[in-house]
Every structure is written in structure tokens, then in C-alpha cells.
Tab-separated table of C-alpha atoms and ligand atoms in Angstrom:
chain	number	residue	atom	x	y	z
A	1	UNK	CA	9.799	18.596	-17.975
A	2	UNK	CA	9.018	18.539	-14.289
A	3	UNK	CA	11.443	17.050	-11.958
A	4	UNK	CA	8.409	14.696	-10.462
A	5	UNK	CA	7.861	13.664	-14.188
A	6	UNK	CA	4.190	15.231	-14.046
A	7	UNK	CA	2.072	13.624	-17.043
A	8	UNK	CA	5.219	11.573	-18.287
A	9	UNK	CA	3.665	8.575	-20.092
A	10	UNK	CA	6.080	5.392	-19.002
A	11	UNK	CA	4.397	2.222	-20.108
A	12	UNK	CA	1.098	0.990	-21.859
A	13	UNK	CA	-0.479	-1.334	-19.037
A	14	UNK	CA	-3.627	-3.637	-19.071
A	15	UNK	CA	-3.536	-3.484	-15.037
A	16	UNK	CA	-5.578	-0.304	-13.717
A	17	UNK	CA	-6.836	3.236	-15.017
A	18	UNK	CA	-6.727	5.744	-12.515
A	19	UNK	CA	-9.208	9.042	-13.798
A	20	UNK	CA	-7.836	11.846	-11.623
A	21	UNK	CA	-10.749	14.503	-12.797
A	22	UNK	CA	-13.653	11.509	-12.096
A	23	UNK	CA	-11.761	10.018	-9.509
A	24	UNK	CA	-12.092	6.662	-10.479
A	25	UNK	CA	-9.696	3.562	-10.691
A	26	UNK	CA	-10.820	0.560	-12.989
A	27	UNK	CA	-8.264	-2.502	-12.443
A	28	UNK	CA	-8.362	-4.897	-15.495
A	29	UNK	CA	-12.101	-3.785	-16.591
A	30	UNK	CA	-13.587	-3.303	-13.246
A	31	UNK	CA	-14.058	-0.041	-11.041
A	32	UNK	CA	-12.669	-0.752	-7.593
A	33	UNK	CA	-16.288	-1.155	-5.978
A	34	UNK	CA	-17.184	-3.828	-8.166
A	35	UNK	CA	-14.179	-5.579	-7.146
A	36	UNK	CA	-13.985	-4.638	-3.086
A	37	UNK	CA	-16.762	-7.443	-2.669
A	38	UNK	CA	-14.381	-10.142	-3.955
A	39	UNK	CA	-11.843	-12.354	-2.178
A	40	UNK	CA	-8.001	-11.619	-2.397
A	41	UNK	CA	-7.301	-14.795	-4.368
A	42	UNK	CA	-9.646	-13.969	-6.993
A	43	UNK	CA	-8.467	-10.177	-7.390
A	44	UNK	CA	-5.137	-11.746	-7.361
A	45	UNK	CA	-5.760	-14.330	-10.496
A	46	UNK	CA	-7.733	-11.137	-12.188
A	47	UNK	CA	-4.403	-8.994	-12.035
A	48	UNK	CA	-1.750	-11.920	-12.750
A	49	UNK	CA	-3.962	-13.415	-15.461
A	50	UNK	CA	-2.274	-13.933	-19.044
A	51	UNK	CA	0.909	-12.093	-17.342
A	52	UNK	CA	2.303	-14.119	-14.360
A	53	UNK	CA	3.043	-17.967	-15.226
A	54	UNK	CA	0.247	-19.970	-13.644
A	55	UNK	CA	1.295	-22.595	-11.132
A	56	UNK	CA	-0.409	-26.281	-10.837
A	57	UNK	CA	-3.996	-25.836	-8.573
A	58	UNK	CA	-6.245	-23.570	-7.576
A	59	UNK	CA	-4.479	-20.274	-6.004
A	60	UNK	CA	-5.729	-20.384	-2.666
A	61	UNK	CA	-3.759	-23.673	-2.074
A	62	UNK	CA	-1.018	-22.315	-3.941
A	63	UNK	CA	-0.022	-19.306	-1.913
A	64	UNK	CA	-1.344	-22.163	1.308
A	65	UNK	CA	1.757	-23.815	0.440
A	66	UNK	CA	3.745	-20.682	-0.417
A	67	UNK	CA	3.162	-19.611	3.387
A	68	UNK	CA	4.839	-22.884	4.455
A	69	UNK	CA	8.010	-22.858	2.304
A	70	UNK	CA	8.484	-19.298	3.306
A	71	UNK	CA	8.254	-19.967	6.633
A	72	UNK	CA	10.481	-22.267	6.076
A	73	UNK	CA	12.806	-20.092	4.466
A	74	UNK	CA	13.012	-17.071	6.567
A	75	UNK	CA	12.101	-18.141	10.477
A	76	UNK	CA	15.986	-17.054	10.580
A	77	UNK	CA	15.867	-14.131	9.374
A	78	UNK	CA	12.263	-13.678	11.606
A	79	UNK	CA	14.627	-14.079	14.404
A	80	UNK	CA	17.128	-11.722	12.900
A	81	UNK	CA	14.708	-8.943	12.845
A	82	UNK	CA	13.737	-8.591	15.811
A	83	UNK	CA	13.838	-5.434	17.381
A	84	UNK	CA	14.079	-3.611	13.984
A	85	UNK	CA	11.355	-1.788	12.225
A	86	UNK	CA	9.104	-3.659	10.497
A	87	UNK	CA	9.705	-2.603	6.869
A	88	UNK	CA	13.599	-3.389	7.580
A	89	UNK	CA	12.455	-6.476	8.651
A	90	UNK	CA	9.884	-7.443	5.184
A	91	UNK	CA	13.042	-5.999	3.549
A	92	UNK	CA	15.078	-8.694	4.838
A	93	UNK	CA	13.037	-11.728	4.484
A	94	UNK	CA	12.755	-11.044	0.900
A	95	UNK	CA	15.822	-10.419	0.192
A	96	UNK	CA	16.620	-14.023	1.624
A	97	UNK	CA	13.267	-15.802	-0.540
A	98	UNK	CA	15.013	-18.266	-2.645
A	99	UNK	CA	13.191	-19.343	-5.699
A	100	UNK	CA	11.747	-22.924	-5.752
A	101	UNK	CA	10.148	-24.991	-8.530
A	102	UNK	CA	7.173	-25.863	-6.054
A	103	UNK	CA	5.798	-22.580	-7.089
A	104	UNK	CA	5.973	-19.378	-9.157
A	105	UNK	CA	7.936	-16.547	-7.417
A	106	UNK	CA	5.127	-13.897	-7.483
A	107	UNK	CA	3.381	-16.428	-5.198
A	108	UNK	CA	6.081	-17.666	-2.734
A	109	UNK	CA	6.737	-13.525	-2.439
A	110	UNK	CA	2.896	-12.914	-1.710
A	111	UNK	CA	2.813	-16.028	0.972
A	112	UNK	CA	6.110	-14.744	1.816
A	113	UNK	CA	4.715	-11.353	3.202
A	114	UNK	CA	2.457	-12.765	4.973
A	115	UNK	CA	4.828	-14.562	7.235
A	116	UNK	CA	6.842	-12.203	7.538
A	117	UNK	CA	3.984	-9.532	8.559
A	118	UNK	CA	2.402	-11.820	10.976
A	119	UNK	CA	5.843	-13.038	12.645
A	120	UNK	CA	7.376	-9.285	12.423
A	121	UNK	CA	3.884	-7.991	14.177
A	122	UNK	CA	3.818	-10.885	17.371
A	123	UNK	CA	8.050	-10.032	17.436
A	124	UNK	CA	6.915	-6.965	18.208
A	125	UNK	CA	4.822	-7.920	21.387
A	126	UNK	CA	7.709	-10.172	22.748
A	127	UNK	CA	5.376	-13.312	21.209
A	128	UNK	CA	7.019	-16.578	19.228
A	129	UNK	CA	5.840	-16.362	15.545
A	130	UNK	CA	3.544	-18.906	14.453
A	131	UNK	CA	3.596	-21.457	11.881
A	132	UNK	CA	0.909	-20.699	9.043
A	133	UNK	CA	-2.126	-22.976	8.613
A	134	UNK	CA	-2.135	-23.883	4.502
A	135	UNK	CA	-6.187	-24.748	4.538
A	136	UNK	CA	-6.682	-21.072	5.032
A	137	UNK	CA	-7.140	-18.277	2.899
A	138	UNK	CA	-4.658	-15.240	3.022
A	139	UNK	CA	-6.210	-13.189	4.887
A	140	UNK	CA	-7.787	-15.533	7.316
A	141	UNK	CA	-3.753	-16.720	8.328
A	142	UNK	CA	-2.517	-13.466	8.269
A	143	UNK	CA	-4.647	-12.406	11.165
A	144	UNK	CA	-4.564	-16.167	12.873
A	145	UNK	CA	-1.043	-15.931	12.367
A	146	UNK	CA	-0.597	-12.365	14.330
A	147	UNK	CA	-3.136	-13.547	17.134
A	148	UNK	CA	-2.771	-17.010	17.440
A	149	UNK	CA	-6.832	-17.901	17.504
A	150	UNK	CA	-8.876	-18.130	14.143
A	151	UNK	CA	-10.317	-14.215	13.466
A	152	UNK	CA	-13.986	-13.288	13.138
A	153	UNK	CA	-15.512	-13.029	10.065
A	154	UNK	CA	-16.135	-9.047	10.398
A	155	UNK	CA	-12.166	-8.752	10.561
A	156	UNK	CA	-11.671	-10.953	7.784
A	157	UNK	CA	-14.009	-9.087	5.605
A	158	UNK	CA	-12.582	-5.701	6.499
A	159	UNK	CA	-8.669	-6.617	5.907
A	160	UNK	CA	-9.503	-8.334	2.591
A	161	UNK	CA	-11.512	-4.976	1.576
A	162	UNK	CA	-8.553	-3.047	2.363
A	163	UNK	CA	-5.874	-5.386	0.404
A	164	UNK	CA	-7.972	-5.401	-2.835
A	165	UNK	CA	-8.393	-1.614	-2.507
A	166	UNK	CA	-4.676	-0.971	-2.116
A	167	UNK	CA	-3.526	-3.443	-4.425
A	168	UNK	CA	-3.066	-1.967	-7.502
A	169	UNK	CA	-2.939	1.833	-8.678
A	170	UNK	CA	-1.531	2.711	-11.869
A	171	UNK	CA	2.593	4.112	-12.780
A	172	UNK	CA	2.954	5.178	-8.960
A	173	UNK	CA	6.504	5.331	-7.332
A	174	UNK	CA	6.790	1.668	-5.896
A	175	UNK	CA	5.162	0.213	-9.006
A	176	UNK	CA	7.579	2.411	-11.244
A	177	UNK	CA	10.484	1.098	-8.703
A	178	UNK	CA	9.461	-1.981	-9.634
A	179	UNK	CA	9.007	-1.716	-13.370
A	180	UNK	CA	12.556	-0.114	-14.019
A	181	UNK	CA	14.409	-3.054	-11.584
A	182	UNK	CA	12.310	-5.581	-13.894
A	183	UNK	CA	13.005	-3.943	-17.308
A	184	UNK	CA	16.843	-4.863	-16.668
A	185	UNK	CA	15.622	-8.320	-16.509
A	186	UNK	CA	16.595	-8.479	-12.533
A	187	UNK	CA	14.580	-11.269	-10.597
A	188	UNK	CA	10.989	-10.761	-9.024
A	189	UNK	CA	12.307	-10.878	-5.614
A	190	UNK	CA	14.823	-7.345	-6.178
A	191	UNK	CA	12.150	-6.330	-8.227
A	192	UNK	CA	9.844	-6.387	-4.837
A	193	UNK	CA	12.508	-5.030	-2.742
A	194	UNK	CA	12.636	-1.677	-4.945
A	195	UNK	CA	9.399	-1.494	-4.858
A	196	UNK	CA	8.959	-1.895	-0.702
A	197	UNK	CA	12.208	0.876	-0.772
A	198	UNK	CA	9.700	3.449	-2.609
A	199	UNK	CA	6.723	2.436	-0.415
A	200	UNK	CA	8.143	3.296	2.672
A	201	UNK	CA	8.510	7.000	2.248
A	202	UNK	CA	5.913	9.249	3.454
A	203	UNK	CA	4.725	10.783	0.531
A	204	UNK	CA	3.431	7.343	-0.401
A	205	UNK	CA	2.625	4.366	1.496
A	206	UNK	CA	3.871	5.886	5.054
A	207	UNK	CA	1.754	8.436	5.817
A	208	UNK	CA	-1.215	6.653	8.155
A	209	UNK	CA	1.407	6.269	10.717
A	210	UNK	CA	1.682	9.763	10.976
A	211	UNK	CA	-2.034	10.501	10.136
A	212	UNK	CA	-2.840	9.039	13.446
A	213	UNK	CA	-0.109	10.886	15.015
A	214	UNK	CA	-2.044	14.112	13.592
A	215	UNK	CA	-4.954	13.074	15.056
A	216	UNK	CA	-3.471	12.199	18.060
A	217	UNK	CA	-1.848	16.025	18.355
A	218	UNK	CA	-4.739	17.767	18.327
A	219	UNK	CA	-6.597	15.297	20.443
A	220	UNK	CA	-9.819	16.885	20.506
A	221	UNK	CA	-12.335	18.497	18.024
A	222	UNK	CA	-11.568	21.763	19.827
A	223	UNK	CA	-8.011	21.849	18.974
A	224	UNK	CA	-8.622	21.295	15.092
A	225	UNK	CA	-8.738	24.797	13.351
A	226	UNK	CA	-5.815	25.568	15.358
A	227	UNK	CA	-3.566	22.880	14.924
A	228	UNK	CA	-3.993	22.247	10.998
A	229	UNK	CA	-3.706	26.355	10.543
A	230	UNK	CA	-0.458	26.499	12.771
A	231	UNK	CA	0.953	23.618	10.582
A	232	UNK	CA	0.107	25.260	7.113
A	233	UNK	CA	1.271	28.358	8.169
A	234	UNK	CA	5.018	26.887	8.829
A	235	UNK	CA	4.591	25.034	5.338
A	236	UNK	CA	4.042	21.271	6.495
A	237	UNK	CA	2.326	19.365	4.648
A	238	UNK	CA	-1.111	17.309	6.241
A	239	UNK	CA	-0.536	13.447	5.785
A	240	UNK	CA	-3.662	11.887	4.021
A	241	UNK	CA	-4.270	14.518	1.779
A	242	UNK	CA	-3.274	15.702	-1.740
A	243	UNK	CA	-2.616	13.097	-4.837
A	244	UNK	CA	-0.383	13.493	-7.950
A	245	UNK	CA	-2.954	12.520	-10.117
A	246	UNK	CA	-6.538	12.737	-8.364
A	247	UNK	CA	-8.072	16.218	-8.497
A	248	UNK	CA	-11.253	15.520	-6.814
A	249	UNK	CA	-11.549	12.966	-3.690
A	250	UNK	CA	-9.620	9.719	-4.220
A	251	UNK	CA	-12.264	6.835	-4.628
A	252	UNK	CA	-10.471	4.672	-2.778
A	253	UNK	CA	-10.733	6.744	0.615
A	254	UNK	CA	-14.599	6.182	0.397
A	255	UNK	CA	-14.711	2.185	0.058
A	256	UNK	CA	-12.272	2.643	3.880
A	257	UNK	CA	-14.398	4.935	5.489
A	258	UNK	CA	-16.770	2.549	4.681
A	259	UNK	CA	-14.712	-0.589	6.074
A	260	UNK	CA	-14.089	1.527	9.265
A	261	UNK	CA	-17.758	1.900	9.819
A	262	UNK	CA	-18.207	-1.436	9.622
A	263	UNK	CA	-15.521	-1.940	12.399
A	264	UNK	CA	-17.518	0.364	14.595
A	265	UNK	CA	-16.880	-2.558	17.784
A	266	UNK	CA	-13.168	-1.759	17.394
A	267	UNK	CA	-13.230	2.091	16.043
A	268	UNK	CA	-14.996	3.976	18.923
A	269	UNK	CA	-17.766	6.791	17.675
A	270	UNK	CA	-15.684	9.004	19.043
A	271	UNK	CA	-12.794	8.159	16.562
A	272	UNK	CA	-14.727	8.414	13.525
A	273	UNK	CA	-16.155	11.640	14.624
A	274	UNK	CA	-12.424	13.027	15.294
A	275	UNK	CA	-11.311	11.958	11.871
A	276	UNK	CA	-14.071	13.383	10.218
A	277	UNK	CA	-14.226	16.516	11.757
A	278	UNK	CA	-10.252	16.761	10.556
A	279	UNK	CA	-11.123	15.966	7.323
A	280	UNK	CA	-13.599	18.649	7.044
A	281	UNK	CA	-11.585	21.485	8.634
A	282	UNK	CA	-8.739	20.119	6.537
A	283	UNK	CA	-10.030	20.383	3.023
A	284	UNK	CA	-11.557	23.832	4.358
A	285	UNK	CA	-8.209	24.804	5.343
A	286	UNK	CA	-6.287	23.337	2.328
A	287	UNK	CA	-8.805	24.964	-0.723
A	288	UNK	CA	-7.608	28.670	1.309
A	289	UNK	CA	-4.140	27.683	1.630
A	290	UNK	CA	-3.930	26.908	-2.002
A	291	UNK	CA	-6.538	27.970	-3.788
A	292	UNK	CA	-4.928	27.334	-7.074
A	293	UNK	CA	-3.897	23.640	-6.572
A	294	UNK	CA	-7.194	21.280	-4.925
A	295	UNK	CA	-6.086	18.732	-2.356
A	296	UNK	CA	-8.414	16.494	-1.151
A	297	UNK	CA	-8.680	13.171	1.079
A	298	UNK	CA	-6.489	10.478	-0.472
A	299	UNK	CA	-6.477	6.685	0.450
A	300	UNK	CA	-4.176	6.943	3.192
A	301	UNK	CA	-6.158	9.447	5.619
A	302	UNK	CA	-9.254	6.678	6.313
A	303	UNK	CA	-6.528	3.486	6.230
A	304	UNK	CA	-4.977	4.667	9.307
A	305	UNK	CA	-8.407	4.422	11.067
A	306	UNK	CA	-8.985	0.947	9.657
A	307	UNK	CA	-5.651	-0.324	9.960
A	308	UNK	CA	-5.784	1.109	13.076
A	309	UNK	CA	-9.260	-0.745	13.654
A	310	UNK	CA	-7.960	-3.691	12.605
A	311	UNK	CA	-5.171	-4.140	15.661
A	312	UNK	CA	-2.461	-3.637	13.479
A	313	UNK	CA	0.539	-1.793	15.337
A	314	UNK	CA	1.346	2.045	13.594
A	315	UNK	CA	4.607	1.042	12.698
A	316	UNK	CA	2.839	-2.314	10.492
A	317	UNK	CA	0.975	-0.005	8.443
A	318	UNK	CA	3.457	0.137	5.205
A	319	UNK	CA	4.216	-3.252	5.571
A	320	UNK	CA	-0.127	-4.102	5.531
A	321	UNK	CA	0.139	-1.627	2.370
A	322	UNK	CA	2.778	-3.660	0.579
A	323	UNK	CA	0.816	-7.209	1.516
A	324	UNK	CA	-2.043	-5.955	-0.432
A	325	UNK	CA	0.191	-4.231	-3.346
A	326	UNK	CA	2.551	-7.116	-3.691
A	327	UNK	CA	-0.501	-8.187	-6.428
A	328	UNK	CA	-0.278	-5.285	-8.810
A	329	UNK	CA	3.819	-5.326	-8.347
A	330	UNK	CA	4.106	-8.483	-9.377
A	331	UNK	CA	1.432	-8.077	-12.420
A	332	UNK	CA	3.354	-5.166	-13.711
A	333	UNK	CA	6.808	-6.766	-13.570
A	334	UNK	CA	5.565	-9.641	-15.894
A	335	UNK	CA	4.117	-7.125	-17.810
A	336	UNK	CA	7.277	-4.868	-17.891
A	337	UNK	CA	9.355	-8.098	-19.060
A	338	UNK	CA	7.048	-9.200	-21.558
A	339	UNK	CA	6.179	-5.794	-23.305
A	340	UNK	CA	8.974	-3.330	-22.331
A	341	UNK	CA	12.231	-2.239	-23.149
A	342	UNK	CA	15.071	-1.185	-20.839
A	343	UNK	CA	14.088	1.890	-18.993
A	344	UNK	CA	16.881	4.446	-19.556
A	345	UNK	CA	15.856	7.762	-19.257
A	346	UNK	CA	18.393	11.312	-19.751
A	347	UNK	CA	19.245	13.477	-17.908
A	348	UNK	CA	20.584	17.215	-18.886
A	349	UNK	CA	23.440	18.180	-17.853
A	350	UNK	CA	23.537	21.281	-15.875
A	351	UNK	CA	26.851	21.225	-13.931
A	352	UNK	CA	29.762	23.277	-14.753
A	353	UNK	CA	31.856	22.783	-18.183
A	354	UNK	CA	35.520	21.262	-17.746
A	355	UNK	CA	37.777	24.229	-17.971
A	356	UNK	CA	40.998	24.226	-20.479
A	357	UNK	CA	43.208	21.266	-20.073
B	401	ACO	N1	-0.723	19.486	2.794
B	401	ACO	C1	-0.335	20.749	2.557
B	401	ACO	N2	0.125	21.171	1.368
B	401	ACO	C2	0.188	20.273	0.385
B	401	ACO	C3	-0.216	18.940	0.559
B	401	ACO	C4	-0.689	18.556	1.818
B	401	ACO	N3	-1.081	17.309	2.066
B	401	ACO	N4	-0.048	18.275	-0.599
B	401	ACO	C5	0.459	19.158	-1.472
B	401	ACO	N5	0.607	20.365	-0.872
B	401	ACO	C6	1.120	21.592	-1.468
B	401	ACO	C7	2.619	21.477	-1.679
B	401	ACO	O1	3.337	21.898	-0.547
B	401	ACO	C8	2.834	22.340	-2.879
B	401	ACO	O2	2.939	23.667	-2.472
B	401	ACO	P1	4.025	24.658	-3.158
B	401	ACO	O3	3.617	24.747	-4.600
B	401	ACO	O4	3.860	25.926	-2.397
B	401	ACO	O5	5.349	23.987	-2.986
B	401	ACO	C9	1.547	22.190	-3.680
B	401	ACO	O6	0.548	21.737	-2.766
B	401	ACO	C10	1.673	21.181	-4.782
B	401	ACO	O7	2.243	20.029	-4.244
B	401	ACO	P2	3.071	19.003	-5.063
B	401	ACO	O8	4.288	18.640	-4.274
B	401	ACO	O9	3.268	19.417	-6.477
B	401	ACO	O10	2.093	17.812	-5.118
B	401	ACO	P3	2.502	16.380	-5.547
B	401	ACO	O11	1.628	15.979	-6.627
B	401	ACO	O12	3.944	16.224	-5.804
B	401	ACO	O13	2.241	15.640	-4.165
B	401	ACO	C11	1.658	14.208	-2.505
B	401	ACO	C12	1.419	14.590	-3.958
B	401	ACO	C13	3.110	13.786	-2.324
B	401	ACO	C14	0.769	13.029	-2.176
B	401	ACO	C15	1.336	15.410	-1.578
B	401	ACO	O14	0.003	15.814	-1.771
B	401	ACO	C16	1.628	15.120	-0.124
B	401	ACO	O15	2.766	15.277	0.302
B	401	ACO	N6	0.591	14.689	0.670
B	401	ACO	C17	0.818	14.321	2.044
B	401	ACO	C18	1.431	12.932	2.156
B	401	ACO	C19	0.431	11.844	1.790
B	401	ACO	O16	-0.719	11.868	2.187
B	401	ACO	N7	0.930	10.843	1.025
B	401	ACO	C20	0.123	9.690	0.591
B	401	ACO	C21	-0.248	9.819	-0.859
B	401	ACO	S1	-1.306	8.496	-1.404
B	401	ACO	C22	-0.240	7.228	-1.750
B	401	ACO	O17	0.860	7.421	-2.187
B	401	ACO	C23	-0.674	5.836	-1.523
């Protein structure tokens, strides 16, 4: 078996079907585009459905009210953070949620990260967090809450495209995180934390920090061919492309690009025509470098632009990541504690054999 466990099969789910050869992703019976036009809430209740328990109302109010009690419950630890990264500082507001039979966990976590985002983000710029507004949705209070005045409907529209596209993908290595932590029967909450410890790493959800810091080293179109060729040749890797399981483009990077156009106010021409002439010489580069393995664009290559777009800060990109994938975490822990067993793989032993006595 491969150390990475390549094609290991580790749970039946009802959540999301990711086709590497087709490159395409159905969540619960729908392919992602049929689902981008939605609203948060409503992809939410889709993934959670039959799996989380269901609290009293419709959801909207429900993680309205989850924003206040969390606020509540970790303005402390708001203050606490400051001055520390941003993941460190999610990391520590959950780790404080308290449960509360007002409302399911899954939802106090999701409201949860979207104080804590908001607050962490205006820390950041020296700014007093603010107080979230229950009457609106998710995503509008997320951004009121970072800028302190009610956000256009273009921005809206573009952050909730890039939550439902992130928010659920199949056995990957925060979702597994969070399946093995729930399969011990641990709470939601450490089950969340695991999951925000895998996210963080660059291979996964932390690369579109450094994907703009790519862009930003070779600062012109000029310098492309040069730049990505000198990095190959000393063996790095380029952040935003390759994929465990997608052999052809991921579809998710498509449905961005697409969002990013749309932000064209707040992405400059000039931008887009960067990034796309990096992706081009990239994928050139990349089929010659390995010729037997294809790496092409994954999801994380066009959400730096957006995110990016979107005024969020490089080092709030992960954390924007686990807002919108706090939905499929919390669908497969319910799932992992209603259908699974104790994960508890083996290992083989390969050290040296106790000698005599
Ligand atoms: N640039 C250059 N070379 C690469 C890249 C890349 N982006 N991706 C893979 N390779 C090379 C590897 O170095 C390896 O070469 P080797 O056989 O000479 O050692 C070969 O291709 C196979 O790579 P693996 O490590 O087997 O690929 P794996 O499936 O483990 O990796 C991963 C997937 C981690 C995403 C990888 O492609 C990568 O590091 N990409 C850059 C980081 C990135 O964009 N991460 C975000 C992924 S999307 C997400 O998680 C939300």
C-alpha cells in the first residue's frame, strides 16, 4: 500500500462523488454547478439532511442566533488572539465553543466561524470586532461583520459561490481528520479542530496564500517561463496545481474563474490576464516536467484571485476555506457516528527486532 493511502476505500458516504477521470463532483445528487446558484443555507440543509439533528426553525435564523451566542462565547478569546495568525486564532475560539441546548452544535460551530473570521480579519487592521446582525444571512454578516457597512449584492453573490463550491469534497485529509476524531465518539467541536489542523497545511487548503505569492514573484508576463522552469528544475512544487484524485482539470477551478470574472471592479484585467497566462505556461511546463503523471489547475489556483477579489487578507484564506467546509465536516461526522466503526488502521512494523535478553 502507498504511504498516502492512494485508492484506499475508508467509508461509504451519501455526501459527494468526486470523478477524477471526468472531473466532476456531485454532492448529495447534484453536480456542483447545479448547486453554485443556491444560497449557503440551503446547500447547508442539503448536506446535513437525515444526518445532523435538525434544530427548531428555519436555518437561516438558526445559525442568526448561533452568530450571537458565539459571540457571546468567544469575544475573549477574540481578544486573546490578537496578533496571532488567523487559523491559530479559529483554532482557539473553537476549542472554547461550549455546547448549548439553544441549538445543535454543527450550527453554533458554523455561526461560530463566522465570528470568529470576521472579528480575527478587522483584529487584523487594528479595528474593534463587531457584533453580528441575526436578520442576516451568513454570508451577508460575514462580510458586514469584517467591514462594518451592509456589502453589495455582487460580493454577496461571489463569497456564497465560493463557500458552496468549497464545501464539501469527498475522503480528503481534513474531512478524514475529522471522520477518525468522530469515529471515537469525540464531540463535534474536536472533531472540527482536527479537521482545521489538516486544512492548514499547504498541500491542502493553504496554498492560495502562496499562489498569490507566485504570482507576485514573477510579477510580470515576461518573467513567467523563467520563473516556473527555475522552480521545477530545483524540484518545488507550483501551488494550485496537481490533485490526488482529479486527472483532468478540477471542476471546481472553473465555477472561480468564473466568480472572479464577475468581480472584474475589484480584480483588475491585468490580474486575470497574469493568472491566466501562469496557468497556461504552467500546465505547459508541468505535462514536460512529468510527462508520466498529468497535473492540472486545481481549486485553489483561481480562489486566491477571488478571495483575493473579495478583500479578504492572504493570511484569511484557510480560515474562508474552512467557513465554507465546516458544512461537509459536520455532515460526515454525523455520518461517521451513525454508520461507522472505530477507525483503527495497522501499521507494519519495520524497525529493528529486540536482540537476546
Ligand atoms: N508542481 C510540481 N510538481 C508536482 C506538483 C506541482 N503542483 N504536484 C505534484 N507534483 C509532482 C510531485 O513532486 C511528484 O513527483 P515525484 O514523483 O518526482 O516525487 C509527482 O508529481 C506526483 O506527486 P504526488 O506527491 O504523488 O501527488 P499527490 O497526489 O500526493 O499530490 C498534491 C497532490 C499534494 C495536491 C500536489 O499536487 C501538490 O503538492 N500540489 C501543490 C499544492 C496544492 O496546490 N495544494 C492544493 C490541493 S487542492 C486542495 O487540497 C483543496
Amino acid at each position: 500500500m502507498k504511504s498516502g493511502l492512494d485508492h484506499v476505500i475508508a467509508a461509504d458516504t451519501v455526501l459527494s462523488h468526486v470523478d477524477g477521470d471526468k472531473g466532476e463532483l456531485i454532492i448529495r445528487g447534484f453536480y456542483l454547478a447545479q448547486l453554485a446558484t443556491h444560497t449557503v443555507e440551503t446547500v447547508a440543509e442539503t448536506l446535513w439532511q437525515g444526518l445532523a439533528p435538525a434544530g427548531s426553525g428555519a436555518l437561516i435564523t438558526q445559525l442568526g442566533q448561533a452568530r450571537v451566542l458565539a459571540f457571546e462565547q468567544v469575544q475573549p478569546i477574540l481578544t486573546l488572539a490578537a496578533g496571532r495568525p488567523i487559523m491559530t486564532g479559529l483554532a482557539m475560539g473553537l476549542a472554547t465553543l461550549q455546547a448549548t441546548p439553544k441549538l445543535p452544535d454543527h450550527v453554533l460551530a458554523s455561526g461560530a466561524m463566522a465570528v470568529l473570521l470576521a472579528g480575527l480579519c478587522r483584529q487584523n487592521q487594528g479595528l474593534e470586532p463587531l457584533p453580528p446582525d441575526p436578520t442576516l444571512s451568513q454570508v451577508q454578516d460575514v462580510l458586514r461583520m469584517r467591514d462594518g457597512t451592509l456589502p453589495p449584492a455582487y460580493l454577496v453573490q461571489a463569497l456564497t459561490t465560493y463557500l458552496i463550491t468549497v464545501s464539501e469534497h469527498g475522503m480528503n485529509a481534513s474531512t478524514f481528520a475529522a471522520r477518525v476524531i468522530a469515529s471515537t465518539q469525540s464531540d463535534l467541536f474536536s472533531a472540527l479542530l482536527g479537521a482545521l489542523g489538516a486544512l492548514k497545511g499547504p498541500l491542502h487548503g493553504g496554498a492560495p496564500g502562496p499562489v498569490l505569492d507566485m504570482l507576485d514573484a514573477m510579477g510580470s508576463v515576461a518573467q513567467i517561463p523563467l520563473w516556473i522552469e527555475h522552480e521545477l528544475s530545483q524540484g518545488h512544487r507550483l501551488m494550485g496545481f496537481g490533485h490526488r484524485i482529479y486527472r483532468v482539470r478540477d471542476p471546481r477551478a472553473d465555477v472561480l474563474k468564473q466568480a472572479v470574472q464577475s468581480l472584474h471592479r475589484h480584480c483588475p484585467q491585468a490580474r486575470i490576464a497574469l493568472a491566466e497566462a501562469v496557468e497556461a505556461e504552467a500546465l505547459n511546463q508541468l505535462a514536460r516536467h512529468k510527462p508520466e503523471r498529468r497535473l492540472d489547475t486545481n481549486v485553489e489556483f483561481y480562489t486566491a484571485l477571488l478571495l483575493e477579489a473579495l478583500g479578504f487578507e492572504r493570511s484569511a484564506f484557510t480560515a474562508v476555506f474552512a467557513l465554507g467546509r465546516v458544512m461537509g465536516w459536520c455532515a460526515h461526522y454525523y455520518e461517521q457516528q451513525q454508520h461507522g466503526r472505530l477507525m483503527r488502521p495497522q501499521s507494519v512494523y519495520v524497525g529493528p527486532q529486540p536482540v537476546g535478553l
